[in-house]
Amino acid sequence: MSGVAVLAADGFETIECLTVVDVLRRGGIHTALVSIMDTRDVVTSQQIPVTCDVTFDEVDFSEYDYVVLPGGLPGATNLRADERVCELVREFAATKHVAAICAAPFILAELGVLEGHKATCFPGFEAAFPAGSFAGDRTVVVDGNVITASGMGQALPFALAILNDIAGEVAVQKVKDGIQL
């Protein structure tokens, strides 16, 4: 079974991050909330304290097939500033899967991951995208091994798209039924 590592840095968008963790766990996917900070404790952009499952240095990323980057500011810029995260994103984009929502797709763009892919992001962050790669706003875009979403309002469809890619429509429908969607 595929595993998903959701990376959290101080300043992440609560709903974009925790919705992914919640939906994937409901769908039976091994999902770890990974702090890139020095401790397991992170604080969201809304000043909500969250204790992650593990820190970045405690994870064996070979056990995971997906890395997810939540948006929010300064969470996305904190992810981008961490070279460990950048190396991991490059590796997963080349050999596995990456997903990013809201502001975080700019990280994929700056690391060259969006070359040859269609993607979306929160309005204004598409400036970092390669020419012709922006697929529009208020949406979720699945393009090969890259999934992006435009913002917090797309957090549930984003999480379901990741679940669908990993476990298929039966798992998605089970989660939808369980949450009355």
mmCIF file of C-alpha atoms in Angstrom:
data_model
loop_
_atom_site.group_PDB
_atom_site.id
_atom_site.type_symbol
_atom_site.label_atom_id
_atom_site.label_comp_id
_atom_site.label_asym_id
_atom_site.label_seq_id
_atom_site.Cartn_x
_atom_site.Cartn_y
_atom_site.Cartn_z
ATOM 1 C CA MET A 1 0.000 0.000 0.000
ATOM 2 C CA SER A 2 1.222 3.461 -0.876
ATOM 3 C CA GLY A 3 2.273 5.851 1.836
ATOM 4 C CA VAL A 4 1.872 9.606 1.848
ATOM 5 C CA ALA A 5 4.082 12.120 3.660
ATOM 6 C CA VAL A 6 2.368 15.472 4.237
ATOM 7 C CA LEU A 7 4.999 18.088 5.071
ATOM 8 C CA ALA A 8 4.177 20.793 7.615
ATOM 9 C CA ALA A 9 6.108 23.965 8.314
ATOM 10 C CA ASP A 10 5.141 26.802 10.625
ATOM 11 C CA GLY A 11 2.535 28.910 8.862
ATOM 12 C CA PHE A 12 0.791 26.170 6.866
ATOM 13 C CA GLU A 13 -2.883 26.496 5.935
ATOM 14 C CA THR A 14 -4.782 24.330 8.426
ATOM 15 C CA ILE A 15 -7.548 23.033 6.170
ATOM 16 C CA GLU A 16 -5.280 22.346 3.199
ATOM 17 C CA CYS A 17 -2.981 20.196 5.299
ATOM 18 C CA LEU A 18 -5.262 18.420 7.719
ATOM 19 C CA THR A 19 -7.979 17.664 5.153
ATOM 20 C CA VAL A 20 -5.462 15.638 3.158
ATOM 21 C CA VAL A 21 -4.347 13.710 6.241
ATOM 22 C CA ASP A 22 -7.953 13.094 7.331
ATOM 23 C CA VAL A 23 -9.266 11.946 3.933
ATOM 24 C CA LEU A 24 -6.317 9.672 3.212
ATOM 25 C CA ARG A 25 -6.499 8.024 6.618
ATOM 26 C CA ARG A 26 -10.258 7.513 6.174
ATOM 27 C CA GLY A 27 -9.378 5.892 2.852
ATOM 28 C CA GLY A 28 -6.999 3.473 4.539
ATOM 29 C CA ILE A 29 -3.805 5.071 3.258
ATOM 30 C CA HIS A 30 -0.743 5.160 5.510
ATOM 31 C CA THR A 31 -0.324 8.923 5.934
ATOM 32 C CA ALA A 32 2.244 10.712 8.063
ATOM 33 C CA LEU A 33 2.087 14.357 9.073
ATOM 34 C CA VAL A 34 5.760 15.351 8.967
ATOM 35 C CA SER A 35 7.131 18.455 10.682
ATOM 36 C CA ILE A 36 10.067 20.072 8.916
ATOM 37 C CA MET A 37 10.687 22.106 12.064
ATOM 38 C CA ASP A 38 13.105 21.109 14.836
ATOM 39 C CA THR A 39 10.276 19.516 16.824
ATOM 40 C CA ARG A 40 7.006 17.727 16.021
ATOM 41 C CA ASP A 41 5.132 20.874 17.022
ATOM 42 C CA VAL A 42 4.106 23.314 14.294
ATOM 43 C CA VAL A 43 1.786 26.316 14.283
ATOM 44 C CA THR A 44 -0.642 26.974 11.433
ATOM 45 C CA SER A 45 -1.116 30.318 9.713
ATOM 46 C CA GLN A 46 -4.212 30.710 11.919
ATOM 47 C CA GLN A 47 -2.059 30.204 15.040
ATOM 48 C CA ILE A 48 -3.429 26.712 15.752
ATOM 49 C CA PRO A 49 -0.810 24.462 17.364
ATOM 50 C CA VAL A 50 -0.512 21.008 15.784
ATOM 51 C CA THR A 51 1.639 18.087 16.867
ATOM 52 C CA CYS A 52 2.880 16.090 13.878
ATOM 53 C CA ASP A 53 3.470 12.342 13.795
ATOM 54 C CA VAL A 54 7.209 12.689 13.155
ATOM 55 C CA THR A 55 9.909 15.175 12.251
ATOM 56 C CA PHE A 56 11.547 15.225 8.836
ATOM 57 C CA ASP A 57 14.715 13.638 10.211
ATOM 58 C CA GLU A 58 12.749 10.727 11.734
ATOM 59 C CA VAL A 59 11.223 9.607 8.428
ATOM 60 C CA ASP A 60 12.418 6.941 6.024
ATOM 61 C CA PHE A 61 10.994 8.460 2.847
ATOM 62 C CA SER A 62 11.642 5.248 0.900
ATOM 63 C CA GLU A 63 8.458 3.975 2.596
ATOM 64 C CA TYR A 64 6.370 6.666 0.876
ATOM 65 C CA ASP A 65 5.140 7.109 -2.686
ATOM 66 C CA TYR A 66 3.727 10.625 -2.337
ATOM 67 C CA VAL A 67 4.894 13.873 -0.814
ATOM 68 C CA VAL A 68 2.253 16.583 -0.274
ATOM 69 C CA LEU A 69 2.970 20.284 0.169
ATOM 70 C CA PRO A 70 0.209 22.324 1.842
ATOM 71 C CA GLY A 71 -0.071 26.007 1.091
ATOM 72 C CA GLY A 72 -0.507 28.910 3.416
ATOM 73 C CA LEU A 73 1.915 31.678 4.213
ATOM 74 C CA PRO A 74 4.525 31.663 5.445
ATOM 75 C CA GLY A 75 4.216 27.851 5.430
ATOM 76 C CA ALA A 76 4.889 27.460 1.709
ATOM 77 C CA THR A 77 7.861 29.825 1.806
ATOM 78 C CA ASN A 78 9.203 27.954 4.839
ATOM 79 C CA LEU A 79 8.955 24.683 2.864
ATOM 80 C CA ARG A 80 10.739 26.284 -0.104
ATOM 81 C CA ALA A 81 13.526 27.626 2.119
ATOM 82 C CA ASP A 82 14.388 24.137 3.425
ATOM 83 C CA GLU A 83 16.857 22.437 1.083
ATOM 84 C CA ARG A 84 15.922 19.002 2.473
ATOM 85 C CA VAL A 85 12.374 19.604 1.270
ATOM 86 C CA CYS A 86 13.585 20.796 -2.137
ATOM 87 C CA GLU A 87 15.750 17.701 -2.610
ATOM 88 C CA LEU A 88 12.867 15.449 -1.563
ATOM 89 C CA VAL A 89 10.429 17.158 -3.937
ATOM 90 C CA ARG A 90 12.870 16.807 -6.845
ATOM 91 C CA GLU A 91 13.377 13.117 -6.052
ATOM 92 C CA PHE A 92 9.662 12.353 -5.708
ATOM 93 C CA ALA A 93 8.825 14.303 -8.879
ATOM 94 C CA ALA A 94 11.393 12.261 -10.800
ATOM 95 C CA THR A 95 10.529 8.829 -9.403
ATOM 96 C CA LYS A 96 7.249 8.933 -7.466
ATOM 97 C CA HIS A 97 4.421 11.488 -6.953
ATOM 98 C CA VAL A 98 4.063 15.054 -5.673
ATOM 99 C CA ALA A 99 1.012 17.110 -4.774
ATOM 100 C CA ALA A 100 0.778 20.778 -3.824
ATOM 101 C CA ILE A 101 -2.072 23.153 -3.042
ATOM 102 C CA CYS A 102 -2.646 26.925 -2.912
ATOM 103 C CA ALA A 103 0.686 28.777 -2.793
ATOM 104 C CA ALA A 104 2.803 25.595 -2.651
ATOM 105 C CA PRO A 105 2.747 24.836 -6.409
ATOM 106 C CA PHE A 106 5.165 27.760 -6.812
ATOM 107 C CA ILE A 107 7.710 25.470 -5.127
ATOM 108 C CA LEU A 108 7.177 22.876 -7.852
ATOM 109 C CA ALA A 109 7.556 25.595 -10.483
ATOM 110 C CA GLU A 110 10.768 26.997 -9.010
ATOM 111 C CA LEU A 111 12.257 23.496 -8.757
ATOM 112 C CA GLY A 112 11.490 22.746 -12.420
ATOM 113 C CA VAL A 113 8.897 20.092 -11.615
ATOM 114 C CA LEU A 114 6.139 21.733 -13.665
ATOM 115 C CA GLU A 115 8.048 21.576 -16.961
ATOM 116 C CA GLY A 116 5.772 19.614 -19.274
ATOM 117 C CA HIS A 117 2.885 19.577 -16.762
ATOM 118 C CA LYS A 118 -0.364 21.482 -16.413
ATOM 119 C CA ALA A 119 -0.959 22.832 -12.903
ATOM 120 C CA THR A 120 -2.884 25.362 -10.851
ATOM 121 C CA CYS A 121 -2.292 27.456 -7.735
ATOM 122 C CA PHE A 122 -3.631 30.349 -5.697
ATOM 123 C CA PRO A 123 -3.982 33.458 -7.899
ATOM 124 C CA GLY A 124 -0.692 35.310 -8.286
ATOM 125 C CA PHE A 125 1.604 32.359 -7.675
ATOM 126 C CA GLU A 126 1.360 31.225 -11.304
ATOM 127 C CA ALA A 127 3.969 33.873 -12.125
ATOM 128 C CA ALA A 128 6.607 31.257 -11.262
ATOM 129 C CA PHE A 129 5.055 28.684 -13.638
ATOM 130 C CA PRO A 130 6.680 27.796 -16.947
ATOM 131 C CA ALA A 131 4.936 29.267 -19.991
ATOM 132 C CA GLY A 132 1.784 27.370 -20.911
ATOM 133 C CA SER A 133 1.587 25.279 -17.746
ATOM 134 C CA PHE A 134 -1.078 27.247 -15.828
ATOM 135 C CA ALA A 135 -4.386 25.351 -16.187
ATOM 136 C CA GLY A 136 -6.699 27.920 -14.583
ATOM 137 C CA ASP A 137 -7.973 28.707 -11.107
ATOM 138 C CA ARG A 138 -10.566 27.293 -8.675
ATOM 139 C CA THR A 139 -9.734 23.741 -9.602
ATOM 140 C CA VAL A 140 -7.717 20.576 -9.021
ATOM 141 C CA VAL A 141 -5.364 19.440 -11.766
ATOM 142 C CA VAL A 142 -4.060 15.886 -12.090
ATOM 143 C CA ASP A 143 -1.276 15.628 -14.665
ATOM 144 C CA GLY A 144 0.741 12.439 -14.553
ATOM 145 C CA ASN A 145 2.519 12.164 -11.223
ATOM 146 C CA VAL A 146 1.740 15.769 -10.226
ATOM 147 C CA ILE A 147 -1.483 16.924 -8.544
ATOM 148 C CA THR A 148 -2.115 20.588 -7.783
ATOM 149 C CA ALA A 149 -5.036 22.576 -6.398
ATOM 150 C CA SER A 150 -5.826 26.265 -6.337
ATOM 151 C CA GLY A 151 -6.695 26.920 -2.712
ATOM 152 C CA MET A 152 -8.410 26.085 0.541
ATOM 153 C CA GLY A 153 -11.824 25.745 -1.125
ATOM 154 C CA GLN A 154 -10.372 22.874 -3.167
ATOM 155 C CA ALA A 155 -8.864 21.010 -0.196
ATOM 156 C CA LEU A 156 -11.467 18.219 -0.179
ATOM 157 C CA PRO A 157 -11.414 17.614 -3.966
ATOM 158 C CA PHE A 158 -7.587 17.751 -3.801
ATOM 159 C CA ALA A 159 -7.465 15.117 -1.064
ATOM 160 C CA LEU A 160 -9.951 12.937 -2.945
ATOM 161 C CA ALA A 161 -7.871 13.245 -6.140
ATOM 162 C CA ILE A 162 -4.811 11.982 -4.269
ATOM 163 C CA LEU A 163 -6.856 9.129 -2.776
ATOM 164 C CA ASN A 164 -8.243 8.262 -6.215
ATOM 165 C CA ASP A 165 -4.749 8.156 -7.692
ATOM 166 C CA ILE A 166 -3.552 5.813 -4.959
ATOM 167 C CA ALA A 167 -6.544 3.613 -4.212
ATOM 168 C CA GLY A 168 -9.122 4.181 -6.954
ATOM 169 C CA GLU A 169 -12.757 5.171 -7.188
ATOM 170 C CA VAL A 170 -14.065 2.519 -4.751
ATOM 171 C CA ALA A 171 -11.974 4.014 -1.939
ATOM 172 C CA VAL A 172 -13.051 7.536 -2.931
ATOM 173 C CA GLN A 173 -16.721 6.560 -2.914
ATOM 174 C CA LYS A 174 -16.359 4.907 0.492
ATOM 175 C CA VAL A 175 -14.904 8.113 1.934
ATOM 176 C CA LYS A 176 -17.537 10.256 0.206
ATOM 177 C CA ASP A 177 -20.297 8.077 1.653
ATOM 178 C CA GLY A 178 -18.739 8.234 5.116
ATOM 179 C CA ILE A 179 -18.572 12.019 5.133
ATOM 180 C CA GLN A 180 -21.962 12.538 3.454
ATOM 181 C CA LEU A 181 -20.524 14.100 0.307
#
